[in-house]
Coordinates of C-alpha atoms in Angstrom, one line a residue:
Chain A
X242 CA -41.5 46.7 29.4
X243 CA -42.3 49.5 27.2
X244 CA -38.7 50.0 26.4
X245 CA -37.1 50.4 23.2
X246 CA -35.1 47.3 23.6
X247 CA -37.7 44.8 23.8
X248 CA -38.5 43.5 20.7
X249 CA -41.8 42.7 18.8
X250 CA -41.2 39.0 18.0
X251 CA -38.6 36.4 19.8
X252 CA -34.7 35.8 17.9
X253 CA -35.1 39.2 16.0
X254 CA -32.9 42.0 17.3
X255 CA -33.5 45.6 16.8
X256 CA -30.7 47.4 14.7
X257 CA -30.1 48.7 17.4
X258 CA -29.1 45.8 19.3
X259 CA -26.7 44.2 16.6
X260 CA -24.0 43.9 17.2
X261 CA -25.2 42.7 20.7
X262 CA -23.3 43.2 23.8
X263 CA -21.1 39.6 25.4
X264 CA -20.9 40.4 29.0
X265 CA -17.4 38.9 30.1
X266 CA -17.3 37.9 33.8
X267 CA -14.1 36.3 35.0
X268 CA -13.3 34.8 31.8
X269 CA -16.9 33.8 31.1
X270 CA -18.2 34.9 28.2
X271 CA -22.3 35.5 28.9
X272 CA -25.6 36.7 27.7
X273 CA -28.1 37.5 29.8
X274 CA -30.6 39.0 27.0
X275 CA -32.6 35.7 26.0
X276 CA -33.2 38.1 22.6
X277 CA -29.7 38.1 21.9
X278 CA -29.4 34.0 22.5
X279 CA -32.2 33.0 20.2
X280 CA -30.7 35.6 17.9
X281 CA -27.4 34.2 18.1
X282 CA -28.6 30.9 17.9
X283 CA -30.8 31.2 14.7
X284 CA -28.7 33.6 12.8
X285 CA -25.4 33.1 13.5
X286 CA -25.3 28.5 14.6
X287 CA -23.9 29.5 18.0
X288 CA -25.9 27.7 20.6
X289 CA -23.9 28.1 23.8
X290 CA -25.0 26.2 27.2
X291 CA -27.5 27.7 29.4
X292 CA -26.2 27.4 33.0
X293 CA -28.8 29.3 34.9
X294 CA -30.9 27.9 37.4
X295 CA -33.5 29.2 39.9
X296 CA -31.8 30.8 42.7
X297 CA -33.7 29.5 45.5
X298 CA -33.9 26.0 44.0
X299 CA -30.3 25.5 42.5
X300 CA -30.3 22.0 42.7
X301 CA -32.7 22.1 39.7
X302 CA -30.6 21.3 36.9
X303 CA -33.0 19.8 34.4
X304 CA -33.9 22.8 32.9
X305 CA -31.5 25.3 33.0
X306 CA -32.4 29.2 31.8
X307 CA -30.2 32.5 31.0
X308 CA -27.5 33.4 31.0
X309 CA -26.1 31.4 28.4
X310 CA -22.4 30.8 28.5
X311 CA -20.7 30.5 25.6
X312 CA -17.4 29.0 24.6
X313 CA -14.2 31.3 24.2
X314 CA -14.3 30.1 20.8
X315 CA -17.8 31.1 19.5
X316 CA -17.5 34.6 21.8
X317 CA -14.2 35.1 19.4
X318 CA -15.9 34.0 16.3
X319 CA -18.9 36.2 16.7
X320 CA -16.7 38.8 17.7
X321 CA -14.1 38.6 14.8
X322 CA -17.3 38.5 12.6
X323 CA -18.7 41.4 14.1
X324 CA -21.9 40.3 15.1
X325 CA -21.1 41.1 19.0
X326 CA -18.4 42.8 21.2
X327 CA -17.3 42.3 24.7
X328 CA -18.3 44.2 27.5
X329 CA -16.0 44.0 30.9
X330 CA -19.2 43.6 32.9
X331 CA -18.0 44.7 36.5
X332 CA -16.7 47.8 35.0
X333 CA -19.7 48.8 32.7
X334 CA -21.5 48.1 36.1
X335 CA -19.2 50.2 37.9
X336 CA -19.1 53.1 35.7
X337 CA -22.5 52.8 34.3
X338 CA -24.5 52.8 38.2
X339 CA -22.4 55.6 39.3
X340 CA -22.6 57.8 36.2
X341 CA -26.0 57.5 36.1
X342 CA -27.9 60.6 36.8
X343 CA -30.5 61.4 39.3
X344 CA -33.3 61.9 36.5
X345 CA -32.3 58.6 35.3
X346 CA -32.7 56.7 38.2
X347 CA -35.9 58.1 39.3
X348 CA -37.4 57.7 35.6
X349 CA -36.4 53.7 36.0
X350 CA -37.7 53.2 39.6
X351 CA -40.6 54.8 38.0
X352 CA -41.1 52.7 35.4
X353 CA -40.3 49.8 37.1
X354 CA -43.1 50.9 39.7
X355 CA -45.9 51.0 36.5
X356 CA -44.6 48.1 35.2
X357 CA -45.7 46.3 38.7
X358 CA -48.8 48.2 38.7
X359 CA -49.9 46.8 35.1
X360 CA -48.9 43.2 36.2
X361 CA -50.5 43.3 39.1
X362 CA -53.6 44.2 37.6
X363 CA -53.3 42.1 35.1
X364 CA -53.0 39.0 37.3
X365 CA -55.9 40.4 39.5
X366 CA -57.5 40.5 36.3
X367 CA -56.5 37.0 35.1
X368 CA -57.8 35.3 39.0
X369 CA -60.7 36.5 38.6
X370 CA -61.2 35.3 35.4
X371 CA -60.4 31.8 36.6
X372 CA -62.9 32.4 39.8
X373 CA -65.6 33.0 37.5
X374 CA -65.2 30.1 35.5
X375 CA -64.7 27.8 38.5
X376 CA -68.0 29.7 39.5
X377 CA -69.8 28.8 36.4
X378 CA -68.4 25.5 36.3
X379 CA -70.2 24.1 39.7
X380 CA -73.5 26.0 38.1
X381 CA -73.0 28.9 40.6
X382 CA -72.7 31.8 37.9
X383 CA -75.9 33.8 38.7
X384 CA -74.4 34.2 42.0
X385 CA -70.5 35.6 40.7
X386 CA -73.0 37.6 38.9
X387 CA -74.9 39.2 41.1
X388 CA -71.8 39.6 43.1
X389 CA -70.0 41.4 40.0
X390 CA -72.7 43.5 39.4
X391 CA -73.3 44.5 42.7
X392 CA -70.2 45.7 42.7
X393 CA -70.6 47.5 39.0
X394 CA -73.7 48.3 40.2
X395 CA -73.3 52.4 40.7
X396 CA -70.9 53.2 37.7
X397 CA -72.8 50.4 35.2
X398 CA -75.9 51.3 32.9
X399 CA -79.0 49.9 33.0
X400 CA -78.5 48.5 29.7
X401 CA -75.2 46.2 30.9
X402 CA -77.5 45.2 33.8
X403 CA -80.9 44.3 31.3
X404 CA -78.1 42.0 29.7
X405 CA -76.5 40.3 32.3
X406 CA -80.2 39.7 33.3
X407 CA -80.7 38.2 29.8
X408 CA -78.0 36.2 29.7
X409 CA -78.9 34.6 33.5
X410 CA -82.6 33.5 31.7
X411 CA -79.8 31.3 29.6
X412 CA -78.4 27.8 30.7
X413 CA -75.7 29.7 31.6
X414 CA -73.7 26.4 32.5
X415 CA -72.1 25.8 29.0
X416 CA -72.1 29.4 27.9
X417 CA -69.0 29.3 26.1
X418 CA -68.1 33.4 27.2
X419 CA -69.7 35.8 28.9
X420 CA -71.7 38.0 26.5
X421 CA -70.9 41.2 28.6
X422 CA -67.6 42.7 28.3
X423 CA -66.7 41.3 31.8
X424 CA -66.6 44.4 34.7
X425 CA -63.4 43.9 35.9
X426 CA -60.8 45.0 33.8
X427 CA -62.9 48.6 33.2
X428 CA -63.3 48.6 36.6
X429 CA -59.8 50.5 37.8
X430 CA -57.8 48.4 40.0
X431 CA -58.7 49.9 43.2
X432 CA -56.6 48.0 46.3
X433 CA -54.5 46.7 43.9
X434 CA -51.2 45.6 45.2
X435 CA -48.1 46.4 43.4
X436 CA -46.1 43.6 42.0
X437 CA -42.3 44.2 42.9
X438 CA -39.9 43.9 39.6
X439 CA -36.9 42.2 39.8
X440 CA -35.0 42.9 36.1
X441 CA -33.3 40.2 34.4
X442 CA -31.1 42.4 32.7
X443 CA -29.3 45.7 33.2
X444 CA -29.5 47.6 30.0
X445 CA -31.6 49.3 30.5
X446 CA -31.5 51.1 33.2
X447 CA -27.7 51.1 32.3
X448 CA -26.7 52.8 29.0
X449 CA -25.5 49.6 26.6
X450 CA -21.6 50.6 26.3
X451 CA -20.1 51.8 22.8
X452 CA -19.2 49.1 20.7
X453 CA -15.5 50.7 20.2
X454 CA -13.4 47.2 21.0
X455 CA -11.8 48.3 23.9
X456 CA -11.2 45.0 24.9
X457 CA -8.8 42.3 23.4
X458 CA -10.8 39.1 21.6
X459 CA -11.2 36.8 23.4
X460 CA -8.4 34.2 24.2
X461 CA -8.5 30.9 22.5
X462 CA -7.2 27.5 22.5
X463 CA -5.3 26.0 19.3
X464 CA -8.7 24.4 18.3
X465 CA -10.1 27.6 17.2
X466 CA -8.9 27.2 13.3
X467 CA -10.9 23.8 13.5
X468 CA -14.3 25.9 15.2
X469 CA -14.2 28.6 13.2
X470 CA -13.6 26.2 9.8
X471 CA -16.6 24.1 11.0
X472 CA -19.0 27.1 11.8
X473 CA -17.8 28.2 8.2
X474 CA -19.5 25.5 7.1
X475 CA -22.6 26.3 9.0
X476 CA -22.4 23.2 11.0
X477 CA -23.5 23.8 15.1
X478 CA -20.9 23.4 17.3
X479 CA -21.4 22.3 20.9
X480 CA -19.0 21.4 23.6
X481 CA -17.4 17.5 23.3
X482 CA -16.5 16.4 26.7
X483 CA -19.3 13.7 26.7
X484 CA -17.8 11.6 23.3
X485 CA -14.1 13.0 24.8
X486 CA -13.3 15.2 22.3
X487 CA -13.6 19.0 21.6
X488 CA -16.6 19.6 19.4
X489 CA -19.8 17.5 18.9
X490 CA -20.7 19.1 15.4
X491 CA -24.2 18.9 14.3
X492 CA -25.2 19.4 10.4
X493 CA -28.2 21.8 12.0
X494 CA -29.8 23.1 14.9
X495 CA -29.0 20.0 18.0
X496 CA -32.3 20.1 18.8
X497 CA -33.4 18.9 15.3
X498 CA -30.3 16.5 14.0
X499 CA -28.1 14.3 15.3
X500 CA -24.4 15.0 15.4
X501 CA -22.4 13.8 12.6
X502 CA -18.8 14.4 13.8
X503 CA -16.4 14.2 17.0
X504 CA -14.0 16.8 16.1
X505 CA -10.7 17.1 17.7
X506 CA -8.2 20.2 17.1
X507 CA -4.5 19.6 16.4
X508 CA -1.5 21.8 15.8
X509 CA -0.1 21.0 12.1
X510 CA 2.6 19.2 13.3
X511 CA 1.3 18.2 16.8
X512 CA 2.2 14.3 17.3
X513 CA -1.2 12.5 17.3
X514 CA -1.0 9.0 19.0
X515 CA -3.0 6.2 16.9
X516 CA -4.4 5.1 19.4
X517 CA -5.8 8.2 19.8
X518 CA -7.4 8.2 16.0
X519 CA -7.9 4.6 16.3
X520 CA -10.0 5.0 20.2
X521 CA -11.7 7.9 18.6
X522 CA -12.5 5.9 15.3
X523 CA -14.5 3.0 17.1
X524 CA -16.0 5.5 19.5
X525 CA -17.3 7.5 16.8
X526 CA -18.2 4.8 14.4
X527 CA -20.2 3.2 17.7
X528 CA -22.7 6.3 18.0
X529 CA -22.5 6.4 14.5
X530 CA -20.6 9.5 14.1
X531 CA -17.5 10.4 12.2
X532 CA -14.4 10.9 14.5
X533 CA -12.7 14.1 12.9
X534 CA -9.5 16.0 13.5
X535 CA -8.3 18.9 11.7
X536 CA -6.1 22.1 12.3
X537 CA -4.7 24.6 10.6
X538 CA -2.5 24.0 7.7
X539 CA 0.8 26.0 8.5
X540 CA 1.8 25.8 4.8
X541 CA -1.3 27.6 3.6
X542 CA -1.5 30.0 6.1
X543 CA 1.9 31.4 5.2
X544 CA 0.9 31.5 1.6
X545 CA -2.3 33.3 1.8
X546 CA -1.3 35.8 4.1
X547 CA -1.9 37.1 7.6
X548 CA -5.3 38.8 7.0
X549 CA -7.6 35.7 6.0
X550 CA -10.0 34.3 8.7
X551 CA -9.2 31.5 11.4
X552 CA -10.9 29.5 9.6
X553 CA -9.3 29.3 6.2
X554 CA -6.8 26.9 5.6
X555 CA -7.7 24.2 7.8
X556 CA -7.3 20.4 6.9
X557 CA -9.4 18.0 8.2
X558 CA -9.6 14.5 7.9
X559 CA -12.9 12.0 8.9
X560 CA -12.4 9.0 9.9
X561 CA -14.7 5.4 10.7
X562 CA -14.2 2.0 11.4
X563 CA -13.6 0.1 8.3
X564 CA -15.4 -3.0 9.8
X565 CA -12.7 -5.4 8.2
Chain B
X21 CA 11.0 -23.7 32.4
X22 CA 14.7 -24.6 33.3
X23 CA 17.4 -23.4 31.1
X24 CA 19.6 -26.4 31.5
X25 CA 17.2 -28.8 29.4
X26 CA 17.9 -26.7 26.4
X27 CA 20.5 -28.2 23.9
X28 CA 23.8 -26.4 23.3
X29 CA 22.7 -25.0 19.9
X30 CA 18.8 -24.5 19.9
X31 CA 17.7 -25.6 16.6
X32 CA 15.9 -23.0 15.3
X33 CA 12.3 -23.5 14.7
X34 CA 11.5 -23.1 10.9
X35 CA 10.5 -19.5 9.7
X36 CA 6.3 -18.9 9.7
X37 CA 4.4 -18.1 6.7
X38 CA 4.4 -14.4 7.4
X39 CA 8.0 -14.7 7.9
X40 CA 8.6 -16.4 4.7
X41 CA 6.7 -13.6 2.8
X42 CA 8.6 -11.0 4.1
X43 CA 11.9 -12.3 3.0
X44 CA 11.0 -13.5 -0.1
X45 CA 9.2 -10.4 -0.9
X46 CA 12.0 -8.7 0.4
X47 CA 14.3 -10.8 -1.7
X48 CA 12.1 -10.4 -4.5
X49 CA 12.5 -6.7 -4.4
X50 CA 16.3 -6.6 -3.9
X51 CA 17.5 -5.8 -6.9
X52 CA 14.7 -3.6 -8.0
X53 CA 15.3 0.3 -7.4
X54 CA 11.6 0.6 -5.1
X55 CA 13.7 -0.8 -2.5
X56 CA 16.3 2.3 -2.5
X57 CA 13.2 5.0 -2.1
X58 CA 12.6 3.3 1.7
X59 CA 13.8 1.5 5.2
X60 CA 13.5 -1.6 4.9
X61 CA 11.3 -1.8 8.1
X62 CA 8.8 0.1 6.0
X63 CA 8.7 -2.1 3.2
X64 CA 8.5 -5.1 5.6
X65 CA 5.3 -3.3 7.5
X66 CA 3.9 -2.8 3.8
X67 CA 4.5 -6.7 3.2
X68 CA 3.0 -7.6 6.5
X69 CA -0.4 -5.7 6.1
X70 CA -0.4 -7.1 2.5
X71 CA 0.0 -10.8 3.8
X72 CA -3.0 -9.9 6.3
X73 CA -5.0 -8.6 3.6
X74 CA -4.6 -11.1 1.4
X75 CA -5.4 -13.9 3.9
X76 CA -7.4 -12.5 6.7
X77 CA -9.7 -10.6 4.5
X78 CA -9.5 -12.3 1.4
X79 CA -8.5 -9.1 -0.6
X80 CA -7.0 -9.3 -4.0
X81 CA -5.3 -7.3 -6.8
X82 CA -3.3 -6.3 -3.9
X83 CA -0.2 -3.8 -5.2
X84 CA 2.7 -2.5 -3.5
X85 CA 3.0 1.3 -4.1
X86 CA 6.7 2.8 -3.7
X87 CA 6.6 6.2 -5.6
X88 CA 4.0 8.9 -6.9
X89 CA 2.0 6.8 -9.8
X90 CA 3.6 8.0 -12.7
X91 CA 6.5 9.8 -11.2
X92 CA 9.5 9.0 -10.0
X93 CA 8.8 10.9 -6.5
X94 CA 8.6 8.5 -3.5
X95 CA 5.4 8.1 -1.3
X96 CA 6.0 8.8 2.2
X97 CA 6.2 5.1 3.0
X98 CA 5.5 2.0 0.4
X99 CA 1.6 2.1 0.5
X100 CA -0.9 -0.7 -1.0
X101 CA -3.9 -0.9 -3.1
X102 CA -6.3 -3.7 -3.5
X103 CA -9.7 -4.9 -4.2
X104 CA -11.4 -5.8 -1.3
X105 CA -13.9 -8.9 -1.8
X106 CA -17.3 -6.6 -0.8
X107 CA -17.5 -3.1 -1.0
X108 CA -15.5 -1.6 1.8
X109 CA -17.0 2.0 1.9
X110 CA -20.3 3.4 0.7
X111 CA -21.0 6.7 0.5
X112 CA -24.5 7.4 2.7
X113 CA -26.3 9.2 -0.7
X114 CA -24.6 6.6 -2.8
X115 CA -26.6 4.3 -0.1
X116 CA -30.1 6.5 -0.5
X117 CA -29.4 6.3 -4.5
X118 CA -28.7 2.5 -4.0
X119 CA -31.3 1.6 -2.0
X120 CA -34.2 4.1 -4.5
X121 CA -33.3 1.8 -7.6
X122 CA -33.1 -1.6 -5.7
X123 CA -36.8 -1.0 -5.0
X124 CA -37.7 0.7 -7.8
X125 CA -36.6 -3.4 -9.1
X126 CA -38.0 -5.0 -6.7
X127 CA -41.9 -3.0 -7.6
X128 CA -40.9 -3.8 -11.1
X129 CA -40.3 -7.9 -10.5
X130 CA -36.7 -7.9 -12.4
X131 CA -35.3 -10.7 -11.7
X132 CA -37.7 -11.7 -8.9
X133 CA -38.4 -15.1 -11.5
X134 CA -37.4 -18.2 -9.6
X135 CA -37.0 -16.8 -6.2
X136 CA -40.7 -15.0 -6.1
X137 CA -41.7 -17.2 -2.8
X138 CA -38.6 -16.5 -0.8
X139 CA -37.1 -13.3 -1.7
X140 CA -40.9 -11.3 -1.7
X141 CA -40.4 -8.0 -0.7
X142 CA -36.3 -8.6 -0.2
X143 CA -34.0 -5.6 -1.9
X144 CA -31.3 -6.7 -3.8
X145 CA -28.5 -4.3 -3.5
X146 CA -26.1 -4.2 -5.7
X147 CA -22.3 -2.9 -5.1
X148 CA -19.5 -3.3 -7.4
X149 CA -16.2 -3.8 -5.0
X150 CA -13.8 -0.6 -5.3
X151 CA -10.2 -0.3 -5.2
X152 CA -8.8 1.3 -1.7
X153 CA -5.5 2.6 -0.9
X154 CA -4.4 1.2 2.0
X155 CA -1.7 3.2 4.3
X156 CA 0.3 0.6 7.0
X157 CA 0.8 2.5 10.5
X158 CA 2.6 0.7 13.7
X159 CA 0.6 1.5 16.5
X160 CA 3.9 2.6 18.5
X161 CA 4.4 5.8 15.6
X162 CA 3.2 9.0 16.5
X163 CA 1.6 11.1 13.4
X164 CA 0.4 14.4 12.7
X165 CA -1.3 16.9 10.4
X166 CA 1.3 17.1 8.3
X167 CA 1.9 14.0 7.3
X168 CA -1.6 12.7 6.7
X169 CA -1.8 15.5 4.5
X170 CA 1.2 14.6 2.9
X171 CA 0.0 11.1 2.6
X172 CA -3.4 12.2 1.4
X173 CA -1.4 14.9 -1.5
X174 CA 0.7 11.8 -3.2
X175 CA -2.4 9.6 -3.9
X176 CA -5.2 10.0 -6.1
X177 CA -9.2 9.2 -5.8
X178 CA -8.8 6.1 -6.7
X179 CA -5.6 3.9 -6.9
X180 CA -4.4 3.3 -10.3
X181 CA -5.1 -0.4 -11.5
X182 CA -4.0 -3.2 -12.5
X183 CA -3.5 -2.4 -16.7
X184 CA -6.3 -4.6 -17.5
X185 CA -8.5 -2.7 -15.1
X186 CA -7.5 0.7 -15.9
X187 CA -10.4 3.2 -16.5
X188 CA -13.0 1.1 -14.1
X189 CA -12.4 3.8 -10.9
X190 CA -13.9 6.5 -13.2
X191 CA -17.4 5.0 -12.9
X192 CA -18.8 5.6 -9.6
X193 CA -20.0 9.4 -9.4
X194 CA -20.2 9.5 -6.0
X195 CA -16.6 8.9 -5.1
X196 CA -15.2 12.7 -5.1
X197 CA -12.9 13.0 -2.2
X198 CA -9.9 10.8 -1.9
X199 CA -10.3 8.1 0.9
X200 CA -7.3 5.9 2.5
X201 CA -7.9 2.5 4.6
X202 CA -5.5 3.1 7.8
X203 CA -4.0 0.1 8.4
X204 CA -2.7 0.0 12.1
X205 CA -1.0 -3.2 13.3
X206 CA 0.2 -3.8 17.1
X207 CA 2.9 -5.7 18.5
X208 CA 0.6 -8.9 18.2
X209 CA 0.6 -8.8 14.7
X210 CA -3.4 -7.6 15.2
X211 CA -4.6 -5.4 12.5
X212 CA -6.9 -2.2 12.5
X213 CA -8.3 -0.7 9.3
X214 CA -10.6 2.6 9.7
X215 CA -10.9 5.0 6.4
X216 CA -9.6 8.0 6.4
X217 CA -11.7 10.5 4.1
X218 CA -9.7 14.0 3.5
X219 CA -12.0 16.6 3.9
X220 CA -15.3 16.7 6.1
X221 CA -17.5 13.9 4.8
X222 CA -20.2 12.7 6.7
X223 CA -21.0 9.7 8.7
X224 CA -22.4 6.6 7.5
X225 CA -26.1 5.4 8.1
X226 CA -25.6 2.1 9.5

């Protein structure tokens, strides 16, 4: 896409583009630009859960792709941080399709259009590549030669054709490349069919909203002073439901470390069952992991005043089997 | 069994070890003002994870802690300190440290002398036992927060000592954040310990 949004190198966001839009679907939060997730992701520790699969084979849910659903929690904290804003995405659909004018429209279908022209060609490009070398592979090359420049024949130069004759005197078996620029790709795509483009995302053609917080942050649960302590810290933060607790907190990137701590959230004076800290002790101790709970420390909070961030003043306490 | 084979009066049977300690600790402290600063149900849970300590896990130096050391203002509940036989808790860098100079003297052949056939190539780590604080819980109490916090703001890094031993908890470097053995006991008289570090510390490598 020769648009201004896509970016030279993977995880690096235009200026443009930061802060980045959260698109918030029925109390999802979601991004659908895979920029904006590696972005998020190596900038800011927010890593999200992919939940998209391949419409026509959904049961496929090894590998899962964009959109990347992210946690009320790290929407909020990215957010409050001001590294992103929400977007009410049926409504910036809404508005954004039907406000759209005419020139618009045509200039995207347009673009769209060359864009399946130029991968088109480039794939025509690409199987003929790979019918050549299969060609030269069973020894047959003189003969996908002949047929190439047969084909070349009235707009090539004698010169091109003195060459390819040279290079045919050659074992031409294990030549590593073909010496002469290879016809096709000069050659313009004649009966080319147009590849049909299906975007991934919708800005562009839709204008990306202004970044004016219209909407409220996002709404969170009482664990957020634990999160956004923890992401403070730069630790990664990933959903907990498999060790039964609310955070799985990594010291880096999950794909690179193991987790060090099962975090659970707590009001300050929440009543916490010991059999709760002691369960969560042995659990964490077996996948040796610290079990953690924390909150917010009420007494601070009121001290320091109402304009500090969530995650200031938060307590937490680690805890592992003794083995006595 | 049927009730009418009882005697009149049961003789009671004669009170267990456990029992004994408690009222004779109990007794011990009834005169002295520590008992005033708590229920009596707390000192008797403070007795009864000493007792278990003591002879379960062959812990010693074991104290009972009523008040703030060196202040007269009360601990949340009577809380212990002893000196468990091994180390109970080692930090994981203190580990990596640990581990560095017992094979720096194992390449060196300290000490190796009469045990050069057997112990070839076997690292001998060595950890100086540490004083814990140790904080008795019933399973059947709720906490919170609050008053693990509170627990955590009344003790120090390491529990003062015995006189004798005062100025030993100074030594290790890598004991920064202020750690408490949770001592949970059921109904069954079973006890739990886990530590409780304040603060976010991380995992051990074991």
């Amino acid at each position: 896409m020769g648009n201004s949004t896509l970016l030279t190198s993977a995880g690096t966001l235009p200026q443009t583009l930061t802060p980045f839009p959260i698109s918030r679907i029925a109390t999802r939060y979601l991004l659908f630009d895979v920029h904006a997730v590696t972005y998020a992701r190596r900038e800011h520790n927010i890593c999200g859960v992919l939940i998209g699969t391949i419409p026509h084979l959904s049961q496929q849910n090894v590998f899962l792709g964009i959109p990347l659903e992210l946690m009320p929690e790290e929407a909020r904290l990215l957010v409050e941080h001001g590294h992103a804003y929400i977007i009410d995405e049926v409504e910036a659909h809404k508005t954004g399709l039907l406000d759209m004018s005419r020139k618009d429209q045509l200039a995207f279908l347009q673009a769209m259009d060359k864009q399946g022209m130029e991968i088109a060609a480039e794939s025509k490009k690409k199987a003929e590549e790979r019918s050549q070398k299969a060609l030269q592979g069973r020894g047959m090359a003189r003969r996908a030669r002949e047929n190439t420049a047969s084909r070349v024949s009235e707009t090539a130069d004698s010169s091109a054709k003195q060459r390819l004759a040279d290079g045919d005197d050659e074992c031409s078996v294990f030549e590593a490349e073909p010496r002469s620029p290879s016809p096709a790709p000069s050659h313009p795509p004649l009966a080319v069919e147009r590849h049909f483009i299906t975007p991934t995302i919708s800005y562009p053609p839709l204008q990306t909203p202004n970044t004016t917080p219209t909407l409220s942050l996002p709404e969170v649960s009482k664990t957020y002073p634990l999160f956004a302590f923890l992401h403070s810290k730069g630790y990664f933060i990933t959903p907990g439901l498999r060790f039964g607790c609310h955070y799985t907190v990594y010291p880096g990137d999950p794909l690179r470390f193991h987790s060090h701590f099962l975090a659970t959230g707590a009001d300050w004076d929440e009543e916490i069952d010991l059999l709760d800290i002691v369960g969560g002790g042995r659990l964490g101790t077996g996948v040796k992991k610290s079990y953690l709970i924390g909150g917010a420390d009420t007494r601070r909070e009121n001290a320091s005043g109402a304009g500090s961030n969530a995650g200031d003043g938060v307590r937490a306490f680690s805890i592992e089997w003794a083995g006595l | 069994m049927a009730t009418s084979l009882q005697p009149a009066h049961p003789v009671l049977p004669a009170p267990s070890r456990l029992t004994t300690h408690l009222l004779t600790s109990a007794n011990a402290n009834a005169n002295a003002s520590t008992v005033a600063s708590h229920p009596p149900h707390l000192h008797h849970l403070a007795r009864q994870i000493q007792h278990n300590l003591q002879h379960q896990h062959a812990w010693t130096a074991l104290r009972l802690h009523t008040h703030v050391s060196g202040t007269d203002k009360p601990l949340p509940r009577p809380m212990l300190s002893g000196l468990a036989p091994v180390r109970l808790y080692v930090h994981p860098d203190e580990q990596v440290e640990l581990l560095r100079e017992a094979g720096k003297k194992r390449d060196e052949g300290v000490g190796g002398g009469n045990e050069e056939g057997v112990g070839e190539g076997k690292l001998d780590v060595v950890v100086e036992p540490e004083r814990e604080w140790v904080l008795p819980t019933r399973l059947s109490e709720k906490w919170s927060l609050r008053r693990l916090a509170e627990v955590f703001d009344c003790v120090g890094v390491v529990p003062p000592g015995v006189e004798d031993e005062e100025g030993e908890g100074s030594q290790n470097m890598w004991r920064k954040r202020k750690r408490v053995v949770l001592a949970t006991v059921d109904g069954d008289s079973t006890v739990v310990y886990y530590i409780v570090h304040d603060g976010v510390v991380k995992p051990r490598q074991n």
